[in-house]
């Protein structure tokens, strides 16, 4: 039984190794178009800056391992140019045919390269997909003494490349056509990372695309021109599926290969996985492309299981992700607010800001968590930003979502506690409790977009109000509300706020017996408000 695997990335390599462990006598051949296999693609930006300073460490599994331990035939520089499902064979390099019993398409996706004037054959422009790409970037900077870097696109790779260029000492600009970077998260979370990038010297140009690449300058759609010595395209990726389409294999969203829950394509004995396949979105149940390394690895394993007769199912994708940006961590799972609005899905939302671990233990840092959920308590998505323990909380929420848990399950989750790591009420628990309060009608949440036109009441002590507050607010300390509630209007939306949202929630409860139905608590308080304001002030056009 011969299995031919096209592509030696996360899905292909995982599939091959699992196949061997399940069947010692199977003939396994990997056809890899490049001279690389099983490299740490996600580590490439850090290799560029020598944060990862060993090329050898970037190779997850060396070719010798595949040959000596797994007895897998890895053929480098072997590009599959066509698939013939009728004869069950592939053509390699237009040179020879190779028969198969099972074929696995794990080619993945390639960096998107738009049709922009000056982009073709421009030796200053690079993409970041292979180890050779990273080697070429490092060599180019060394040989040319490049000092001005421009990254086009604010996705994961783009942001990580901008960070690592700055770590290398390059004058770095990031250009993003959308109104924000990192599309998986919403404005209340992305503001933290955009501010972090600026604080480390990265110039952010948003709502602006690239019109043309010139010899020494990049012309933007705004008319501005910015100098560059090196440019990175981080605009996104597109599935590499042309050979599959030519073979009559059915494709779907964005030309990604359609597969069933067993990772089978529309053609018998042909399987597919990785960044080039269409998956089902865990939240919506709709087809989607979610190119991430974790799902790709699992899909490769599932394909191997099914080839060997061990029935295995891929259970949809949540899109759980994380990124480090200097000292900040941003993580998310499920859908964001923009996506839910676009899909017409009704939702509630909440934002909390709390300590990463016990406040009395040194170096506690704030975590800001945003969650989207239904009136029945179903979790639709969550995002978080902070310095410590961010990904841990999103992982917990993602796991509860995966088990079809609800808001109540966040409250009930029994999580590790010791002062250096958490609090007796973990941020996940606090998030669940706060959302439960919303569902039970104990308070109405308000957000940054609700401030305009509302009556704003700062419920902190006067000394804090005098130091810093939101413009137009009045001060009624929470402790004085029982005697001053008559000062609060009943015919307008009234938003109470404090530093983070805890005191303002208590203030709402103090006012509950007095018959108010127009009182809201500002989620995230003045701390989140200040971060959003800081971000917005920097979004003016940059004169470079």
Short mmCIF file of C-alpha atoms in Angstrom, two decimals, residues 57-501:
data_model
loop_
_atom_site.label_atom_id
_atom_site.label_comp_id
_atom_site.label_asym_id
_atom_site.label_seq_id
_atom_site.Cartn_x
_atom_site.Cartn_y
_atom_site.Cartn_z
CA UNK A 57 16.76 24.74 15.56
CA UNK A 58 14.34 25.88 12.86
CA UNK A 59 14.15 22.34 11.48
CA UNK A 60 11.58 20.54 13.60
CA UNK A 61 12.35 17.08 12.21
CA UNK A 62 15.49 16.58 10.14
CA UNK A 63 15.33 14.67 6.84
CA UNK A 64 17.56 11.98 8.32
CA UNK A 65 14.93 11.33 10.99
CA UNK A 66 12.30 10.61 8.35
CA UNK A 67 14.64 8.17 6.61
CA UNK A 68 16.32 6.46 9.53
CA UNK A 69 13.60 6.32 12.18
CA UNK A 70 10.44 6.36 10.07
CA UNK A 71 11.71 4.80 6.82
CA UNK A 72 9.91 7.47 4.80
CA UNK A 73 11.06 8.35 1.29
CA UNK A 74 11.39 12.15 1.22
CA UNK A 75 11.98 13.58 -2.25
CA UNK A 76 13.07 17.22 -2.29
CA UNK A 77 12.67 19.63 -5.20
CA UNK A 78 9.86 17.41 -6.43
CA UNK A 79 6.97 19.54 -7.61
CA UNK A 80 3.77 17.74 -8.50
CA UNK A 81 2.55 19.26 -11.74
CA UNK A 82 -0.57 17.15 -12.25
CA UNK A 83 -2.80 14.54 -10.65
CA UNK A 84 -4.54 11.84 -12.66
CA UNK A 85 -7.30 10.32 -10.49
CA UNK A 86 -8.24 7.74 -13.16
CA UNK A 87 -4.79 6.17 -13.33
CA UNK A 88 -4.12 7.03 -9.67
CA UNK A 89 -0.79 8.68 -10.43
CA UNK A 90 0.89 12.06 -10.07
CA UNK A 91 3.34 13.71 -12.44
CA UNK A 92 6.49 15.03 -10.79
CA UNK A 93 8.46 17.93 -12.29
CA UNK A 94 6.85 17.11 -15.65
CA UNK A 95 9.43 14.34 -15.69
CA UNK A 96 7.99 11.10 -14.33
CA UNK A 97 4.79 9.58 -13.02
CA UNK A 98 4.35 8.09 -9.57
CA UNK A 99 1.46 5.78 -8.80
CA UNK A 100 -0.41 5.88 -5.50
CA UNK A 101 -2.98 3.94 -3.56
CA UNK A 102 -3.75 6.94 -1.35
CA UNK A 103 -2.83 10.54 -2.16
CA UNK A 104 -2.61 13.30 0.47
CA UNK A 105 -2.62 16.91 -0.70
CA UNK A 106 -0.89 19.01 1.95
CA UNK A 107 0.56 21.81 -0.15
CA UNK A 108 -0.80 24.53 2.16
CA UNK A 109 -1.10 28.16 1.18
CA UNK A 110 1.25 30.69 -0.36
CA UNK A 111 1.73 34.38 0.50
CA UNK A 112 -0.64 36.62 -1.39
CA UNK A 113 1.17 38.88 -3.86
CA UNK A 114 -1.14 41.58 -5.27
CA UNK A 115 -0.81 43.18 -8.67
CA UNK A 116 0.93 46.41 -7.67
CA UNK A 117 3.17 48.48 -9.90
CA UNK A 118 6.83 47.76 -9.23
CA UNK A 119 6.27 44.56 -7.27
CA UNK A 120 7.51 42.07 -9.86
CA UNK A 121 11.23 41.24 -9.88
CA UNK A 122 11.82 43.77 -7.10
CA UNK A 123 14.82 42.47 -5.15
CA UNK A 124 13.87 44.58 -2.12
CA UNK A 125 10.53 42.80 -1.61
CA UNK A 126 10.29 39.53 0.32
CA UNK A 127 7.66 37.12 1.58
CA UNK A 128 8.07 34.92 4.65
CA UNK A 129 7.09 31.30 4.13
CA UNK A 130 10.23 29.15 3.97
CA UNK A 131 13.52 28.96 5.80
CA UNK A 132 15.20 30.05 2.57
CA UNK A 133 13.00 33.19 2.60
CA UNK A 134 14.31 34.03 6.06
CA UNK A 135 17.89 33.28 5.04
CA UNK A 136 17.53 35.64 2.08
CA UNK A 137 16.11 38.40 4.28
CA UNK A 138 19.00 38.10 6.73
CA UNK A 139 21.57 38.03 3.94
CA UNK A 140 20.00 41.01 2.14
CA UNK A 141 20.08 43.15 5.30
CA UNK A 142 23.68 42.15 5.99
CA UNK A 143 24.92 42.78 2.45
CA UNK A 144 23.03 46.02 1.79
CA UNK A 145 23.10 47.55 5.28
CA UNK A 146 19.34 48.12 5.03
CA UNK A 147 18.07 50.60 7.63
CA UNK A 148 14.47 51.35 6.59
CA UNK A 149 11.98 48.48 6.61
CA UNK A 150 8.35 48.56 5.49
CA UNK A 151 5.96 45.76 6.29
CA UNK A 152 2.80 45.64 4.16
CA UNK A 153 -0.02 43.90 6.00
CA UNK A 154 -0.87 43.71 9.68
CA UNK A 155 -1.63 40.02 10.13
CA UNK A 156 0.35 37.70 12.39
CA UNK A 157 3.42 37.45 10.17
CA UNK A 158 3.38 41.17 9.35
CA UNK A 159 3.20 42.24 12.99
CA UNK A 160 5.85 39.71 14.05
CA UNK A 161 8.17 40.85 11.26
CA UNK A 162 7.69 44.50 12.28
CA UNK A 163 8.55 43.62 15.88
CA UNK A 164 11.65 41.70 14.86
CA UNK A 165 12.85 44.39 12.45
CA UNK A 166 12.69 46.83 15.36
CA UNK A 167 14.60 44.36 17.51
CA UNK A 168 17.24 44.39 14.76
CA UNK A 169 17.46 48.18 14.96
CA UNK A 170 15.71 48.94 11.67
CA UNK A 171 13.52 52.02 11.21
CA UNK A 172 10.22 50.20 10.68
CA UNK A 173 6.86 51.17 9.21
CA UNK A 174 3.81 48.90 9.08
CA UNK A 175 1.19 49.70 6.42
CA UNK A 176 -2.29 48.19 6.76
CA UNK A 177 -5.19 48.84 4.38
CA UNK A 178 -7.82 48.13 7.05
CA UNK A 179 -8.61 50.38 10.02
CA UNK A 180 -6.64 48.12 12.38
CA UNK A 181 -4.05 45.36 12.45
CA UNK A 182 -4.75 41.79 13.65
CA UNK A 183 -8.23 41.26 12.27
CA UNK A 184 -9.18 38.40 14.66
CA UNK A 185 -9.59 40.88 17.54
CA UNK A 186 -11.76 43.97 17.97
CA UNK A 187 -10.78 47.58 18.59
CA UNK A 188 -10.96 47.36 22.41
CA UNK A 189 -8.23 44.69 22.35
CA UNK A 190 -6.15 45.68 19.33
CA UNK A 191 -5.60 49.17 20.80
CA UNK A 192 -3.19 47.63 23.31
CA UNK A 193 -0.94 46.11 20.66
CA UNK A 194 -1.09 49.14 18.36
CA UNK A 195 0.01 51.34 21.25
CA UNK A 196 2.73 48.81 22.12
CA UNK A 197 4.12 48.89 18.58
CA UNK A 198 4.21 52.69 18.54
CA UNK A 199 5.88 52.84 21.95
CA UNK A 200 8.69 50.67 20.56
CA UNK A 201 9.19 52.93 17.57
CA UNK A 202 7.07 51.28 14.87
CA UNK A 203 5.26 53.73 12.60
CA UNK A 204 1.71 52.51 11.98
CA UNK A 205 -0.13 53.66 8.86
CA UNK A 206 -3.73 52.39 8.86
CA UNK A 207 -6.59 52.71 6.38
CA UNK A 208 -4.01 53.03 3.63
CA UNK A 209 -2.81 50.64 0.96
CA UNK A 210 0.18 50.53 -1.35
CA UNK A 211 -0.17 52.05 -4.82
CA UNK A 212 3.30 51.43 -6.21
CA UNK A 213 6.81 50.28 -5.32
CA UNK A 214 9.46 52.61 -6.66
CA UNK A 215 13.23 52.23 -6.47
CA UNK A 216 13.67 53.86 -3.09
CA UNK A 217 10.14 54.83 -2.06
CA UNK A 218 6.73 53.21 -1.66
CA UNK A 219 3.78 55.26 -2.86
CA UNK A 220 0.66 54.82 -0.75
CA UNK A 221 -2.94 55.19 -1.89
CA UNK A 222 -3.08 58.33 0.27
CA UNK A 223 -0.44 59.92 -1.92
CA UNK A 224 2.28 59.74 0.72
CA UNK A 225 5.64 58.29 -0.16
CA UNK A 226 7.76 56.44 2.36
CA UNK A 227 11.41 55.44 1.91
CA UNK A 228 12.41 51.77 2.14
CA UNK A 229 15.47 49.59 1.87
CA UNK A 230 13.56 46.34 2.37
CA UNK A 231 9.85 45.46 2.26
CA UNK A 232 7.93 42.46 3.54
CA UNK A 233 4.60 41.36 2.08
CA UNK A 234 2.42 40.11 4.91
CA UNK A 235 -0.94 40.68 3.27
CA UNK A 236 -2.23 37.16 3.79
CA UNK A 237 -2.17 33.75 2.17
CA UNK A 238 -4.15 31.95 -0.51
CA UNK A 239 -4.65 28.17 -0.82
CA UNK A 240 -2.40 26.42 -3.33
CA UNK A 241 -5.03 24.32 -5.02
CA UNK A 242 -4.53 24.65 -8.76
CA UNK A 243 -3.36 21.06 -9.26
CA UNK A 244 -6.35 19.85 -7.24
CA UNK A 245 -8.77 21.90 -9.35
CA UNK A 246 -7.13 20.66 -12.56
CA UNK A 247 -7.73 17.11 -11.32
CA UNK A 248 -11.45 17.79 -10.86
CA UNK A 249 -11.30 17.91 -7.08
CA UNK A 250 -14.09 20.07 -5.70
CA UNK A 251 -13.13 23.39 -4.11
CA UNK A 252 -15.13 25.83 -2.02
CA UNK A 253 -14.55 29.10 -0.17
CA UNK A 254 -11.58 30.96 -1.60
CA UNK A 255 -10.72 28.00 -3.84
CA UNK A 256 -9.84 25.91 -0.78
CA UNK A 257 -10.26 22.16 -1.22
CA UNK A 258 -13.55 20.80 0.08
CA UNK A 259 -13.15 17.88 2.48
CA UNK A 260 -15.56 15.95 4.66
CA UNK A 261 -15.13 15.32 8.39
CA UNK A 262 -12.67 12.50 7.60
CA UNK A 263 -10.54 14.89 5.46
CA UNK A 264 -11.56 13.09 2.25
CA UNK A 265 -11.87 15.13 -0.94
CA UNK A 266 -14.56 14.68 -3.57
CA UNK A 267 -12.31 12.19 -5.40
CA UNK A 268 -11.86 8.66 -4.00
CA UNK A 269 -8.54 7.88 -2.28
CA UNK A 270 -7.48 11.52 -2.30
CA UNK A 271 -7.25 13.30 1.04
CA UNK A 272 -6.34 16.88 1.89
CA UNK A 273 -5.42 18.92 4.95
CA UNK A 274 -3.60 22.01 6.14
CA UNK A 275 -3.90 25.62 5.09
CA UNK A 276 -5.29 24.73 1.67
CA UNK A 277 -8.54 23.11 2.81
CA UNK A 278 -11.98 24.41 3.65
CA UNK A 279 -13.09 23.68 7.20
CA UNK A 280 -16.31 24.23 9.12
CA UNK A 281 -16.34 27.17 11.50
CA UNK A 282 -17.00 25.86 15.02
CA UNK A 283 -19.22 28.79 16.00
CA UNK A 284 -21.29 29.34 12.86
CA UNK A 285 -21.26 25.91 11.25
CA UNK A 286 -20.41 27.59 7.94
CA UNK A 287 -17.51 26.81 5.55
CA UNK A 288 -14.35 28.82 6.24
CA UNK A 289 -10.61 29.01 5.70
CA UNK A 290 -8.71 29.09 8.99
CA UNK A 291 -4.99 28.57 8.27
CA UNK A 292 -3.29 27.70 11.55
CA UNK A 293 -0.50 25.27 12.45
CA UNK A 294 -2.37 23.42 15.21
CA UNK A 295 -5.32 22.38 13.04
CA UNK A 296 -2.95 21.44 10.20
CA UNK A 297 -1.05 19.04 12.44
CA UNK A 298 -4.25 17.46 13.73
CA UNK A 299 -5.63 17.09 10.21
CA UNK A 300 -2.50 15.22 9.10
CA UNK A 301 -2.90 12.80 11.98
CA UNK A 302 -6.60 12.30 11.22
CA UNK A 303 -5.87 11.56 7.55
CA UNK A 304 -3.34 8.91 8.58
CA UNK A 305 -5.81 7.34 10.99
CA UNK A 306 -8.47 7.06 8.31
CA UNK A 307 -6.09 5.69 5.67
CA UNK A 308 -5.22 2.94 8.16
CA UNK A 309 -8.86 2.23 8.89
CA UNK A 310 -9.01 3.90 12.29
CA UNK A 311 -12.07 6.10 11.95
CA UNK A 312 -11.12 9.62 13.02
CA UNK A 313 -13.02 12.88 12.66
CA UNK A 314 -11.90 16.51 12.43
CA UNK A 315 -14.22 18.52 14.67
CA UNK A 316 -14.24 21.96 13.04
CA UNK A 317 -12.03 25.00 13.70
CA UNK A 318 -12.34 27.73 16.33
CA UNK A 319 -9.45 29.85 15.09
CA UNK A 320 -7.77 29.99 18.50
CA UNK A 321 -4.61 32.08 18.17
CA UNK A 322 -2.02 34.08 20.09
CA UNK A 323 0.72 36.57 19.27
CA UNK A 324 3.50 38.20 21.24
CA UNK A 325 4.19 41.85 20.46
CA UNK A 326 7.16 42.99 22.51
CA UNK A 327 5.94 42.75 26.10
CA UNK A 328 2.26 42.34 25.26
CA UNK A 329 0.33 39.17 24.48
CA UNK A 330 -2.87 39.15 22.41
CA UNK A 331 -4.99 36.01 22.11
CA UNK A 332 -8.41 35.10 20.76
CA UNK A 333 -10.80 32.27 20.01
CA UNK A 334 -14.07 31.99 18.10
CA UNK A 335 -15.74 34.93 16.40
CA UNK A 336 -15.15 38.62 16.98
CA UNK A 337 -17.73 41.39 17.05
CA UNK A 338 -17.11 42.52 13.47
CA UNK A 339 -17.71 38.99 12.17
CA UNK A 340 -20.89 38.51 14.20
CA UNK A 341 -22.30 41.79 12.90
CA UNK A 342 -21.45 40.85 9.34
CA UNK A 343 -23.14 37.46 9.78
CA UNK A 344 -26.20 38.97 11.43
CA UNK A 345 -25.74 36.91 14.61
CA UNK A 346 -27.24 38.46 17.76
CA UNK A 347 -24.91 38.66 20.73
CA UNK A 348 -24.17 40.25 24.08
CA UNK A 349 -20.72 41.38 25.09
CA UNK A 350 -18.71 42.06 28.19
CA UNK A 351 -15.22 43.34 28.98
CA UNK A 352 -13.40 42.90 32.26
CA UNK A 353 -10.02 44.11 33.44
CA UNK A 354 -8.42 42.19 36.29
CA UNK A 355 -5.06 41.11 37.71
CA UNK A 356 -3.10 38.27 36.12
CA UNK A 357 -2.44 36.91 39.61
CA UNK A 358 -3.12 37.85 43.21
CA UNK A 359 -2.80 41.61 43.61
CA UNK A 360 -0.83 41.30 46.83
CA UNK A 361 1.84 39.17 45.14
CA UNK A 362 4.52 41.26 43.35
CA UNK A 363 4.27 42.20 39.69
CA UNK A 364 0.57 41.56 39.12
CA UNK A 365 -0.40 42.96 35.71
CA UNK A 366 -3.77 43.75 34.17
CA UNK A 367 -5.46 41.37 31.76
CA UNK A 368 -8.26 42.76 29.62
CA UNK A 369 -10.73 40.12 28.39
CA UNK A 370 -13.59 40.65 25.96
CA UNK A 371 -16.23 37.97 25.51
CA UNK A 372 -19.19 37.60 23.12
CA UNK A 373 -22.11 35.38 24.05
CA UNK A 374 -25.82 34.81 23.49
CA UNK A 375 -28.73 35.53 25.79
CA UNK A 376 -28.82 31.78 26.48
CA UNK A 377 -25.22 31.84 27.68
CA UNK A 378 -23.56 30.23 24.64
CA UNK A 379 -20.00 31.51 24.16
CA UNK A 380 -19.35 32.87 20.65
CA UNK A 381 -15.81 34.17 21.06
CA UNK A 382 -13.28 35.77 23.37
CA UNK A 383 -10.22 38.00 23.11
CA UNK A 384 -7.64 39.15 25.63
CA UNK A 385 -4.63 41.41 26.00
CA UNK A 386 -2.03 41.76 28.73
CA UNK A 387 1.44 40.89 29.89
CA UNK A 388 1.07 37.59 31.73
CA UNK A 389 -1.30 34.63 31.65
CA UNK A 390 -3.27 35.92 28.65
CA UNK A 391 -3.07 32.80 26.49
CA UNK A 392 -3.83 30.58 29.49
CA UNK A 393 -7.20 32.27 30.00
CA UNK A 394 -8.11 32.14 26.31
CA UNK A 395 -7.11 28.47 26.20
CA UNK A 396 -9.48 27.75 29.09
CA UNK A 397 -12.32 29.61 27.37
CA UNK A 398 -11.56 27.85 24.07
CA UNK A 399 -11.65 24.47 25.81
CA UNK A 400 -14.98 25.25 27.46
CA UNK A 401 -16.34 26.37 24.09
CA UNK A 402 -15.09 23.15 22.47
CA UNK A 403 -17.08 21.15 25.04
CA UNK A 404 -20.17 23.27 24.28
CA UNK A 405 -19.88 24.89 27.69
CA UNK A 406 -21.68 28.08 28.65
CA UNK A 407 -21.11 31.26 30.62
CA UNK A 408 -22.04 29.33 33.75
CA UNK A 409 -19.18 26.91 33.06
CA UNK A 410 -16.72 29.80 33.15
CA UNK A 411 -17.98 30.59 36.64
CA UNK A 412 -17.82 26.95 37.71
CA UNK A 413 -14.38 26.16 36.22
CA UNK A 414 -12.01 24.87 38.90
CA UNK A 415 -8.63 26.31 37.97
CA UNK A 416 -5.16 26.36 39.50
CA UNK A 417 -4.59 28.90 42.23
CA UNK A 418 -1.51 30.08 44.04
CA UNK A 419 -0.65 33.78 44.50
CA UNK A 420 2.13 33.85 41.84
CA UNK A 421 -0.22 32.39 39.21
CA UNK A 422 -3.79 33.49 39.81
CA UNK A 423 -6.35 34.53 42.40
CA UNK A 424 -8.91 32.46 44.27
CA UNK A 425 -11.30 33.79 41.64
CA UNK A 426 -9.38 33.33 38.42
CA UNK A 427 -9.96 35.90 35.65
CA UNK A 428 -11.96 33.21 33.83
CA UNK A 429 -14.20 32.81 36.87
CA UNK A 430 -14.57 36.57 37.23
CA UNK A 431 -15.49 36.85 33.58
CA UNK A 432 -18.17 34.20 34.00
CA UNK A 433 -19.54 35.85 37.14
CA UNK A 434 -19.70 39.24 35.46
CA UNK A 435 -21.48 37.82 32.39
CA UNK A 436 -23.86 35.93 34.66
CA UNK A 437 -24.70 39.26 36.31
CA UNK A 438 -25.57 40.69 32.90
CA UNK A 439 -27.76 37.71 32.01
CA UNK A 440 -29.49 37.94 35.40
CA UNK A 441 -30.19 41.65 34.92
CA UNK A 442 -27.99 42.78 37.80
CA UNK A 443 -26.30 45.41 35.64
CA UNK A 444 -26.32 46.82 32.13
CA UNK A 445 -22.90 47.03 30.46
CA UNK A 446 -21.73 50.14 28.60
CA UNK A 447 -18.79 50.49 26.25
CA UNK A 448 -16.63 53.15 24.64
CA UNK A 449 -19.09 53.67 21.78
CA UNK A 450 -21.89 54.41 24.27
CA UNK A 451 -20.19 57.41 25.90
CA UNK A 452 -21.22 60.08 23.39
CA UNK A 453 -24.53 61.63 24.40
CA UNK A 454 -24.71 59.89 27.77
CA UNK A 455 -24.50 61.35 31.25
CA UNK A 456 -21.15 60.26 32.67
CA UNK A 457 -20.68 59.84 36.41
CA UNK A 458 -17.28 59.12 37.90
CA UNK A 459 -17.95 57.07 41.05
CA UNK A 460 -14.37 57.13 42.31
CA UNK A 461 -13.25 59.28 45.21
CA UNK A 462 -12.95 63.00 44.44
CA UNK A 463 -9.16 62.90 44.67
CA UNK A 464 -8.98 60.50 41.71
CA UNK A 465 -11.57 62.45 39.74
CA UNK A 466 -9.49 65.61 40.16
CA UNK A 467 -6.42 63.81 38.86
CA UNK A 468 -7.90 62.17 35.77
CA UNK A 469 -11.39 61.54 34.43
CA UNK A 470 -13.42 61.38 31.22
CA UNK A 471 -14.22 64.75 29.70
CA UNK A 472 -17.69 65.96 30.62
CA UNK A 473 -18.10 63.63 33.60
CA UNK A 474 -19.35 64.66 37.02
CA UNK A 475 -18.20 63.08 40.26
CA UNK A 476 -20.49 61.29 42.69
CA UNK A 477 -18.40 58.83 44.72
CA UNK A 478 -20.03 55.43 45.15
CA UNK A 479 -20.11 55.84 48.92
CA UNK A 480 -22.25 58.98 48.52
CA UNK A 481 -24.83 57.56 46.07
CA UNK A 482 -27.31 56.58 48.78
CA UNK A 483 -27.68 60.25 49.76
CA UNK A 484 -27.14 61.87 46.36
CA UNK A 485 -29.13 59.63 44.01
CA UNK A 486 -31.62 62.44 43.39
CA UNK A 487 -28.87 64.24 41.43
CA UNK A 488 -28.98 61.52 38.78
CA UNK A 489 -31.33 62.11 35.81
CA UNK A 490 -33.87 59.44 34.97
CA UNK A 491 -34.65 60.52 31.41
CA UNK A 492 -31.19 59.97 29.86
CA UNK A 493 -28.72 57.13 29.58
CA UNK A 494 -26.39 57.34 32.59
CA UNK A 495 -23.02 55.60 32.57
CA UNK A 496 -21.15 55.08 35.82
CA UNK A 497 -17.42 54.47 35.63
CA UNK A 498 -14.38 53.83 37.80
CA UNK A 499 -10.87 52.57 37.06
CA UNK A 500 -11.76 49.07 35.83
CA UNK A 501 -15.50 48.51 36.24
#
